């Protein structure tokens, strides 16, 4: 009885593939990631520069008053002001300075005018009154401690506009627009404002 031999039914072994290699990013992908990272860093630097540069530029133009040296105003119109010691002075232009108390509660713009004090005041007040939406008070005239003539009005509780000249008839004057911060009592800064006005040399 001869039976035929059975054919082998075992499956063929899979071919050897060797150890698996870790996946590596392609050179193109790595280059793209580097470019994106560089662009993000550049954007952060640019935003920082936009925020930091304006204050830095402002600081370059500012100084602290010594209470002795006069700050000149427009050379054509004349005029100067001795700013109280310790106040910050910012040169806005050749014709105008911005001054503020050390606590920044009072800030004033000071500029020369080539017209009498009352005329200079009349030109300055309407625009300021429109800006803050408050009517001006009646004009007040006085002779300052320095012997100069001053005319001034209050616009609202925290804004005073003044013009100072050698006399009521003098052709040149200096205009001061003083603003006191809303969160402080204006009465506390009347003496500081008077000191500033006394320092004006039309």
C-alpha positions as a printed NumPy array, in Angstrom:
array([[  0.   ,   0.   ,   0.   ],
       [  1.956,   2.867,  -1.06 ],
       [  0.644,   6.244,  -0.122],
       [  2.001,   9.398,  -1.672],
       [  4.082,  11.714,   0.503],
       [  2.273,  14.714,   1.856],
       [  3.36 ,  18.031,   0.525],
       [  4.713,  20.467,   3.185],
       [  2.118,  22.978,   4.246],
       [  4.414,  25.26 ,   6.285],
       [  4.324,  28.963,   5.343],
       [  7.43 ,  30.642,   4.04 ],
       [  9.286,  32.697,   6.685],
       [  9.2  ,  36.458,   6.131],
       [ 12.284,  37.975,   4.688],
       [ 14.648,  39.604,   7.182],
       [ 14.43 ,  43.382,   7.143],
       [ 17.103,  44.366,   9.679],
       [ 16.737,  46.814,  12.612],
       [ 14.25 ,  49.673,  12.191],
       [ 15.801,  53.14 ,  11.656],
       [ 14.303,  56.191,  13.453],
       [ 12.373,  58.609,  11.283],
       [ 14.331,  61.749,  10.469],
       [ 12.848,  65.011,   9.176],
       [ 13.697,  65.813,   5.66 ],
       [ 16.21 ,  68.632,   5.094],
       [ 13.459,  70.741,   3.509],
       [ 11.197,  70.468,   6.576],
       [ 14.041,  71.416,   8.937],
       [ 14.875,  74.471,   6.844],
       [ 11.222,  75.611,   6.91 ],
       [ 11.061,  75.264,  10.707],
       [ 14.233,  77.311,  11.093],
       [ 12.843,  80.097,   8.888],
       [  9.551,  80.207,  10.834],
       [ 11.454,  80.392,  14.119],
       [ 13.625,  83.227,  12.845],
       [ 10.568,  85.146,  11.663],
       [  8.909,  84.759,  15.078],
       [ 12.012,  86.072,  16.838],
       [ 12.204,  89.025,  14.447],
       [  8.523,  89.841,  15.069],
       [  9.029,  89.82 ,  18.843],
       [ 12.048,  92.122,  18.529],
       [ 10.154,  94.501,  16.234],
       [  7.196,  94.765,  18.616],
       [  9.565,  95.385,  21.521],
       [ 11.275,  98.144,  19.565],
       [  7.978,  99.853,  18.764],
       [  7.047,  99.871,  22.448],
       [ 10.453, 100.862,  23.797],
       [ 11.719, 103.431,  21.32 ],
       [  9.154, 106.247,  21.769],
       [  9.718, 106.527,  25.563],
       [ 13.454, 106.402,  24.972],
       [ 13.236, 109.215,  22.432],
       [ 11.117, 111.259,  24.841],
       [ 13.693, 110.732,  27.605],
       [ 16.451, 111.979,  25.318],
       [ 14.575, 115.292,  24.92 ],
       [ 13.803, 115.759,  28.63 ],
       [ 15.78 , 117.22 ,  31.499],
       [ 15.323, 118.16 ,  35.138],
       [ 15.128, 121.874,  35.898],
       [ 17.603, 123.331,  38.368],
       [ 15.446, 126.351,  39.21 ],
       [ 18.155, 128.756,  37.994],
       [ 18.793, 128.375,  34.253],
       [ 16.131, 129.906,  31.996],
       [ 14.554, 127.817,  29.254],
       [ 14.462, 129.921,  26.047],
       [ 11.333, 130.089,  23.944],
       [ 10.825, 131.36 ,  20.376],
       [ 13.881, 133.405,  19.417],
       [ 11.809, 135.755,  17.227],
       [  9.072, 136.439,  19.777],
       [ 11.487, 136.311,  22.686],
       [ 10.666, 135.025,  26.131],
       [ 12.07 , 132.489,  28.537],
       [ 11.01 , 130.764,  31.731],
       [ 12.87 , 129.585,  34.799],
       [ 11.184, 126.271,  35.612],
       [ 11.003, 125.386,  39.333],
       [ 13.752, 123.065,  40.55 ],
       [ 13.038, 119.379,  40.197],
       [ 10.385, 119.777,  37.505],
       [ 10.734, 117.794,  34.285],
       [ 11.245, 119.814,  31.103],
       [ 10.52 , 118.344,  27.665],
       [ 11.536, 120.377,  24.626],
       [  8.585, 119.958,  22.243],
       [ 10.007, 122.347,  19.643],
       [ 12.108, 125.493,  19.426],
       [  8.993, 127.501,  20.305],
       [  7.43 , 125.379,  23.032],
       [  8.31 , 123.377,  26.123],
       [  6.268, 120.979,  28.22 ],
       [  6.908, 121.04 ,  31.97 ],
       [  5.543, 118.877,  34.77 ],
       [  5.877, 118.578,  38.513],
       [  7.944, 115.64 ,  39.837],
       [  4.746, 113.762,  40.704],
       [  3.307, 114.489,  37.218],
       [  0.118, 115.885,  38.793],
       [  0.538, 119.273,  37.079],
       [  1.596, 119.607,  33.45 ],
       [  1.919, 122.86 ,  31.52 ],
       [  2.714, 123.877,  27.955],
       [  4.688, 127.108,  27.745],
       [  5.196, 129.087,  24.536],
       [  5.996, 132.626,  23.45 ],
       [  3.523, 134.875,  21.627],
       [  4.239, 138.042,  19.678],
       [  1.035, 139.785,  20.84 ],
       [ -0.083, 141.404,  24.127],
       [ -1.065, 139.099,  26.974],
       [ -4.813, 139.677,  26.759],
       [ -4.822, 139.077,  23.014],
       [ -2.751, 135.916,  23.403],
       [ -5.118, 134.613,  26.068],
       [ -8.194, 135.393,  23.978],
       [ -6.712, 133.37 ,  21.101],
       [ -5.799, 130.365,  23.266],
       [ -8.869, 129.854,  25.449],
       [-11.69 , 129.045,  22.958],
       [ -9.968, 125.993,  21.523],
       [ -9.203, 124.603,  24.966],
       [-12.759, 125.25 ,  26.172],
       [-14.132, 123.392,  23.129],
       [-11.707, 120.529,  23.701],
       [-12.755, 119.823,  27.272],
       [-16.338, 120.994,  26.919],
       [-16.327, 123.52 ,  29.736],
       [-16.9  , 127.288,  29.724],
       [-14.042, 129.549,  30.828],
       [-14.298, 131.668,  33.952],
       [-14.001, 135.445,  33.913],
       [-10.538, 136.828,  33.196],
       [ -8.434, 137.761,  36.203],
       [ -5.575, 140.266,  36.011],
       [ -2.769, 140.667,  38.503],
       [  0.79 , 141.805,  39.016],
       [  2.961, 138.826,  39.877],
       [  5.647, 138.717,  42.549],
       [  8.24 , 139.112,  39.78 ],
       [  6.633, 142.438,  38.784],
       [  5.211, 141.088,  35.516],
       [  1.598, 141.368,  34.371],
       [ -0.565, 138.246,  34.134],
       [ -4.07 , 137.58 ,  32.895],
       [ -5.593, 134.114,  33.358],
       [ -8.809, 132.109,  33.292],
       [ -9.877, 128.711,  34.565],
       [-11.464, 126.287,  32.123],
       [-13.218, 123.671,  34.192],
       [-11.802, 122.815,  37.614],
       [ -8.426, 121.503,  36.452],
       [ -7.249, 123.704,  33.553],
       [ -5.799, 127.206,  33.83 ],
       [ -4.707, 129.274,  30.843],
       [ -2.525, 132.303,  31.518],
       [ -0.548, 134.879,  29.572],
       [  2.326, 136.792,  31.141],
       [  3.935, 139.988,  29.836],
       [  6.144, 142.784,  31.093],
       [  3.022, 144.986,  31.205],
       [ -0.54 , 145.02 ,  29.927],
       [  0.606, 147.058,  26.921],
       [  3.726, 145.042,  26.053],
       [  3.73 , 143.539,  22.558],
       [  5.257, 140.202,  23.575],
       [  3.903, 137.629,  26.034],
       [  4.213, 134.025,  27.166],
       [  1.223, 131.676,  27.191],
       [  0.924, 128.918,  29.795],
       [ -1.678, 126.175,  29.514],
       [ -1.658, 124.255,  32.814],
       [ -3.575, 121.053,  33.457],
       [ -3.936, 119.377,  36.838],
       [ -4.703, 115.665,  36.973],
       [ -8.373, 114.899,  37.613],
       [ -7.637, 112.642,  40.581],
       [ -5.965, 115.354,  42.689],
       [ -7.246, 118.497,  44.373],
       [ -6.442, 121.489,  42.106],
       [ -6.058, 123.748,  45.146],
       [ -2.955, 121.823,  46.2  ],
       [ -1.141, 122.939,  43.023],
       [ -2.06 , 126.632,  42.909],
       [  1.197, 127.564,  44.621],
       [  3.2  , 125.458,  42.144],
       [  1.46 , 127.153,  39.226],
       [  2.115, 130.594,  40.732],
       [  5.799, 129.675,  41.048],
       [  5.898, 128.748,  37.37 ],
       [  4.24 , 132.02 ,  36.332],
       [  6.692, 133.997,  38.468],
       [  9.538, 132.39 ,  36.518],
       [  8.379, 133.764,  33.159],
       [ 10.512, 136.413,  31.471],
       [  8.507, 137.715,  28.48 ]])
